[in-house]
mmCIF file of C-alpha atoms and ligand atoms in Angstrom:
data_model
loop_
_atom_site.group_PDB
_atom_site.id
_atom_site.type_symbol
_atom_site.label_atom_id
_atom_site.label_comp_id
_atom_site.label_asym_id
_atom_site.label_seq_id
_atom_site.Cartn_x
_atom_site.Cartn_y
_atom_site.Cartn_z
ATOM 1 C CA MET U 1 15.381 7.102 -3.003
ATOM 2 C CA VAL U 2 12.841 6.586 -5.687
ATOM 3 C CA GLY U 3 9.964 9.139 -6.224
ATOM 4 C CA GLY U 4 9.957 10.307 -2.622
ATOM 5 C CA VAL U 5 9.592 6.941 -0.974
ATOM 6 C CA PRO U 6 12.758 5.338 0.922
ATOM 7 C CA GLU U 7 14.612 2.803 -1.446
ATOM 8 C CA GLN U 8 13.455 -0.022 1.021
ATOM 9 C CA LEU U 9 9.928 0.864 0.650
ATOM 10 C CA ALA U 10 10.072 1.560 -3.282
ATOM 11 C CA LEU U 11 8.899 -2.085 -3.747
ATOM 12 C CA VAL U 12 6.236 -2.228 -1.316
ATOM 13 C CA GLU U 13 4.838 0.819 -2.648
ATOM 14 C CA ALA U 14 4.703 -0.234 -6.213
ATOM 15 C CA PHE U 15 3.337 -3.729 -5.163
ATOM 16 C CA ALA U 16 0.393 -1.806 -3.266
ATOM 17 C CA ASN U 17 -0.057 0.136 -6.284
ATOM 18 C CA THR U 18 -0.713 -2.665 -8.710
ATOM 19 C CA VAL U 19 -4.232 -1.528 -8.254
ATOM 20 C CA ASP U 20 -4.984 1.824 -9.582
ATOM 21 C CA VAL U 21 -8.553 2.866 -8.452
ATOM 22 C CA GLU U 22 -8.860 6.137 -10.655
ATOM 23 C CA GLU U 23 -7.625 4.463 -13.666
ATOM 24 C CA GLY U 24 -9.877 1.368 -12.888
ATOM 25 C CA THR U 25 -6.866 -0.965 -13.759
ATOM 26 C CA ASP U 26 -5.283 -3.863 -11.665
ATOM 27 C CA GLU U 27 -2.094 -5.748 -12.610
ATOM 28 C CA LEU U 28 -2.969 -8.892 -10.489
ATOM 29 C CA THR U 29 -6.068 -9.779 -12.738
ATOM 30 C CA SER U 30 -4.003 -12.467 -14.385
ATOM 31 C CA VAL U 31 -0.786 -14.532 -14.653
ATOM 32 C CA GLU U 32 0.152 -13.084 -17.567
ATOM 33 C CA ARG U 33 -0.392 -9.391 -16.512
ATOM 34 C CA PHE U 34 1.374 -10.003 -13.421
ATOM 35 C CA GLY U 35 4.338 -11.492 -15.118
ATOM 36 C CA ARG U 36 4.391 -8.256 -17.452
ATOM 37 C CA TRP U 37 4.112 -6.072 -13.968
ATOM 38 C CA LEU U 38 6.980 -8.372 -12.682
ATOM 39 C CA SER U 39 9.196 -7.735 -15.600
ATOM 40 C CA ALA U 40 8.726 -3.926 -15.518
ATOM 41 C CA GLN U 41 9.787 -4.089 -11.974
ATOM 42 C CA GLY U 42 13.233 -5.912 -13.611
ATOM 43 C CA ARG U 43 12.054 -9.013 -12.286
ATOM 44 C CA ASP U 44 11.367 -11.747 -14.498
ATOM 45 C CA GLU U 45 9.893 -14.112 -12.440
ATOM 46 C CA PRO U 46 7.758 -17.227 -13.536
ATOM 47 C CA VAL U 47 4.217 -16.730 -12.261
ATOM 48 C CA ALA U 48 1.779 -19.740 -11.348
ATOM 49 C CA PRO U 49 -1.691 -19.121 -10.641
ATOM 50 C CA ALA U 50 -1.041 -20.121 -7.085
ATOM 51 C CA ASP U 51 1.562 -17.022 -7.139
ATOM 52 C CA LEU U 52 -0.948 -15.024 -8.504
ATOM 53 C CA ASP U 53 -3.298 -16.087 -5.557
ATOM 54 C CA LEU U 54 -0.765 -15.476 -2.864
ATOM 55 C CA ALA U 55 0.293 -11.926 -4.525
ATOM 56 C CA TRP U 56 -3.287 -11.154 -4.354
ATOM 57 C CA GLN U 57 -4.011 -12.061 -0.825
ATOM 58 C CA LEU U 58 -0.823 -10.182 0.303
ATOM 59 C CA ARG U 59 -1.901 -7.071 -1.422
ATOM 60 C CA ALA U 60 -5.604 -6.959 0.282
ATOM 61 C CA ALA U 61 -3.931 -7.489 3.615
ATOM 62 C CA LEU U 62 -0.969 -4.669 2.915
ATOM 63 C CA ARG U 63 -3.596 -2.464 1.696
ATOM 64 C CA LEU U 64 -5.617 -2.667 4.751
ATOM 65 C CA GLU U 65 -2.396 -2.202 6.652
ATOM 66 C CA LEU U 66 -1.650 0.835 4.745
ATOM 67 C CA SER U 67 -5.066 2.169 4.966
ATOM 68 C CA SER U 68 -4.773 2.018 8.987
ATOM 69 C CA HIS U 69 -2.014 4.698 8.749
ATOM 70 C CA ASP U 70 -4.570 7.009 8.127
ATOM 71 C CA THR U 71 -5.083 7.609 11.959
ATOM 72 C CA GLU U 72 -7.146 10.740 11.550
ATOM 73 C CA ALA U 73 -9.675 9.528 9.103
ATOM 74 C CA PRO U 74 -13.053 10.995 10.216
ATOM 75 C CA ALA U 75 -15.776 9.075 11.509
ATOM 76 C CA GLY U 76 -17.866 7.866 8.859
ATOM 77 C CA GLU U 77 -15.357 7.801 6.026
ATOM 78 C CA PRO U 78 -15.593 5.016 3.913
ATOM 79 C CA THR U 79 -12.642 2.669 5.351
ATOM 80 C CA GLU U 80 -10.697 -0.665 4.295
ATOM 81 C CA VAL U 81 -9.747 -1.430 7.808
ATOM 82 C CA PRO U 82 -11.718 -4.233 9.506
ATOM 83 C CA GLY U 83 -9.321 -5.236 12.691
ATOM 84 C CA ASP U 84 -8.161 -8.586 11.479
ATOM 85 C CA HIS U 85 -5.663 -7.773 8.593
ATOM 86 C CA ARG U 86 -2.840 -8.091 10.971
ATOM 87 C CA ALA U 87 -3.956 -11.326 11.595
ATOM 88 C CA GLU U 88 -4.213 -12.134 8.046
ATOM 89 C CA LEU U 89 -0.490 -10.958 7.517
ATOM 90 C CA ASP U 90 0.829 -12.776 10.281
ATOM 91 C CA ARG U 91 -0.908 -15.803 8.527
ATOM 92 C CA LEU U 92 0.385 -14.801 5.046
ATOM 93 C CA ALA U 93 4.049 -14.035 6.673
ATOM 94 C CA GLU U 94 4.152 -17.727 8.267
ATOM 95 C CA GLY U 95 4.054 -19.236 4.904
ATOM 96 C CA LEU U 96 6.794 -17.026 2.948
ATOM 97 C CA PRO U 97 10.154 -18.135 2.447
ATOM 98 C CA LEU U 98 11.897 -15.597 4.863
ATOM 99 C CA ARG U 99 14.658 -15.847 7.482
ATOM 100 C CA ALA U 100 17.233 -14.007 9.417
ATOM 101 C CA ARG U 101 20.523 -13.450 7.684
ATOM 102 C CA PHE U 102 23.870 -12.654 9.390
ATOM 103 C CA THR U 103 26.481 -11.926 7.119
ATOM 104 C CA ASP U 104 29.865 -9.719 7.383
ATOM 105 C CA GLY U 105 27.830 -7.005 5.911
ATOM 106 C CA GLY U 106 25.253 -6.857 8.833
ATOM 107 C CA VAL U 107 22.206 -8.353 10.110
ATOM 108 C CA GLY U 108 18.858 -8.775 8.456
ATOM 109 C CA LEU U 109 15.869 -10.506 6.735
ATOM 110 C CA ALA U 110 16.163 -12.180 3.333
ATOM 111 C CA PRO U 111 14.313 -14.578 1.257
ATOM 112 C CA THR U 112 15.260 -18.207 1.147
ATOM 113 C CA ALA U 113 13.686 -18.891 -2.090
ATOM 114 C CA GLY U 114 13.331 -17.241 -5.571
ATOM 115 C CA GLY U 115 10.386 -16.836 -7.728
ATOM 116 C CA VAL U 116 6.825 -15.035 -6.549
ATOM 117 C CA PRO U 117 7.154 -16.376 -3.254
ATOM 118 C CA GLY U 118 10.690 -14.970 -2.707
ATOM 119 C CA LEU U 119 9.630 -11.574 -3.818
ATOM 120 C CA LEU U 120 6.667 -11.551 -1.656
ATOM 121 C CA ALA U 121 8.980 -12.311 1.307
ATOM 122 C CA GLU U 122 11.153 -9.550 0.103
ATOM 123 C CA ILE U 123 8.058 -7.186 0.471
ATOM 124 C CA VAL U 124 7.169 -8.621 3.820
ATOM 125 C CA ALA U 125 10.846 -8.120 4.998
ATOM 126 C CA ALA U 126 10.667 -4.430 3.967
ATOM 127 C CA MET U 127 7.644 -3.995 6.025
ATOM 128 C CA VAL U 128 9.315 -5.256 9.254
ATOM 129 C CA LEU U 129 12.317 -3.410 8.547
ATOM 130 C CA ALA U 130 10.434 -0.065 8.070
ATOM 131 C CA GLU U 131 8.328 -0.684 11.041
ATOM 132 C CA ARG U 132 11.231 -0.891 13.101
ATOM 133 C CA ASP U 133 12.969 2.268 11.585
ATOM 134 C CA GLY U 134 9.731 4.426 11.709
ATOM 135 C CA THR U 135 8.949 4.868 8.306
ATOM 136 C CA TRP U 136 6.250 2.444 7.845
ATOM 137 C CA ALA U 137 3.639 4.485 9.345
ATOM 138 C CA ARG U 138 4.338 7.248 6.517
ATOM 139 C CA LEU U 139 3.471 4.866 3.735
ATOM 140 C CA LYS U 140 -0.218 5.591 3.363
ATOM 141 C CA ILE U 141 -3.114 5.246 0.935
ATOM 142 C CA CYS U 142 -4.859 8.380 -0.064
ATOM 143 C CA ARG U 143 -8.229 8.950 1.689
ATOM 144 C CA GLU U 144 -9.792 10.256 -1.434
ATOM 145 C CA ASP U 145 -12.264 7.203 -2.736
ATOM 146 C CA SER U 146 -11.710 7.706 -6.338
ATOM 147 C CA CYS U 147 -7.786 7.817 -5.747
ATOM 148 C CA ARG U 148 -6.734 5.207 -2.935
ATOM 149 C CA TRP U 149 -3.362 5.537 -4.166
ATOM 150 C CA THR U 150 -0.281 4.602 -1.977
ATOM 151 C CA TYR U 151 1.807 7.174 -1.537
ATOM 152 C CA TYR U 152 4.967 8.139 0.988
ATOM 153 C CA ASP U 153 4.036 10.858 3.319
ATOM 154 C CA ARG U 154 7.360 13.356 3.776
ATOM 155 C CA SER U 155 5.250 16.009 5.853
ATOM 156 C CA LYS U 156 7.086 17.012 9.079
ATOM 157 C CA ASN U 157 4.232 15.601 11.632
ATOM 158 C CA SER U 158 3.268 12.779 9.116
ATOM 159 C CA SER U 159 -0.250 14.442 8.817
ATOM 160 C CA LYS U 160 -0.968 14.237 5.133
ATOM 161 C CA CYS U 161 -4.233 12.196 4.039
ATOM 162 C CA TRP U 162 -4.075 12.892 0.361
ATOM 163 C CA CYS U 163 -1.600 11.996 -2.069
ATOM 164 C CA GLY U 164 -1.309 15.262 -3.566
ATOM 165 C CA ALA U 165 -3.163 18.668 -3.677
ATOM 166 C CA SER U 166 -5.369 17.718 -6.244
ATOM 167 C CA CYS U 167 -7.053 15.025 -4.328
ATOM 168 C CA GLY U 168 -6.782 17.303 -1.224
ATOM 169 C CA ASN U 169 -8.671 20.173 -3.040
ATOM 170 C CA ARG U 170 -11.297 17.956 -4.488
ATOM 171 C CA ASN U 171 -12.162 16.717 -1.183
ATOM 172 C CA LYS U 172 -12.266 20.394 0.237
ATOM 173 C CA THR U 173 -14.764 21.482 -2.758
ATOM 174 C CA ARG U 174 -16.837 18.615 -1.934
ATOM 175 C CA ALA U 175 -17.065 19.238 1.681
ATOM 176 C CA TYR U 176 -17.623 23.059 0.954
ATOM 177 C CA ARG U 177 -20.585 22.250 -1.469
ATOM 178 C CA GLN U 178 -22.094 19.608 1.048
ATOM 179 C CA ARG U 179 -21.901 22.545 3.504
ATOM 180 C CA ARG U 180 -23.779 24.834 1.191
ATOM 181 C CA VAL U 181 -26.201 22.252 0.623
ATOM 182 C CA VAL U 182 -26.657 21.776 4.178
ATOM 183 C CA GLY U 183 -26.905 25.404 4.753
ATOM 184 C CA SER U 184 -29.700 25.997 2.154
ATOM 185 C CA ALA U 185 -31.613 22.948 3.152
ATOM 186 C CA ARG U 186 -31.792 24.892 6.652
ATOM 187 C CA ALA U 187 -32.499 28.433 5.157
HETATM 188 ZN ZN1 LIG J 201 -5.194 11.117 -4.048
#
């Protein structure tokens, strides 16, 4: 396990968090920057502009998928979840170098190429396997608008909606203030 996330989802989580809403940073803004992020993951892959484009598209669809794991988002909550992100993931997956592998060690999914497309194929493979073993729905995006950090929900009922106590508290304080404003307006 890496930082609370099952090992097979560590790369997916790290990739989803290449955008940091709170810090206002994004590792996918240039070929050089993406290359540096890959190096930091121990993946010294050459990056072409088309790779960056593909990574950007996959991350966008992935984050929509992860947002949809917050099944109890209150009505009116700003959401990144239009209905067609699954179709977009399906389209992207079709173009990735991925195949079923049968070896003495077991059966699985594996990239058939290296480079960035191979890495993205690995991410998609991890999504498929996590969906099968029931861990997928636990990888979520924090409901707090100013955070939107991807985290792994280890709670018993998979009922968390904030990445940590600070986001939860910030949200409760805000809700409390709003209630007070509404209350005093009525008074
Ligand atoms: Zn958060």
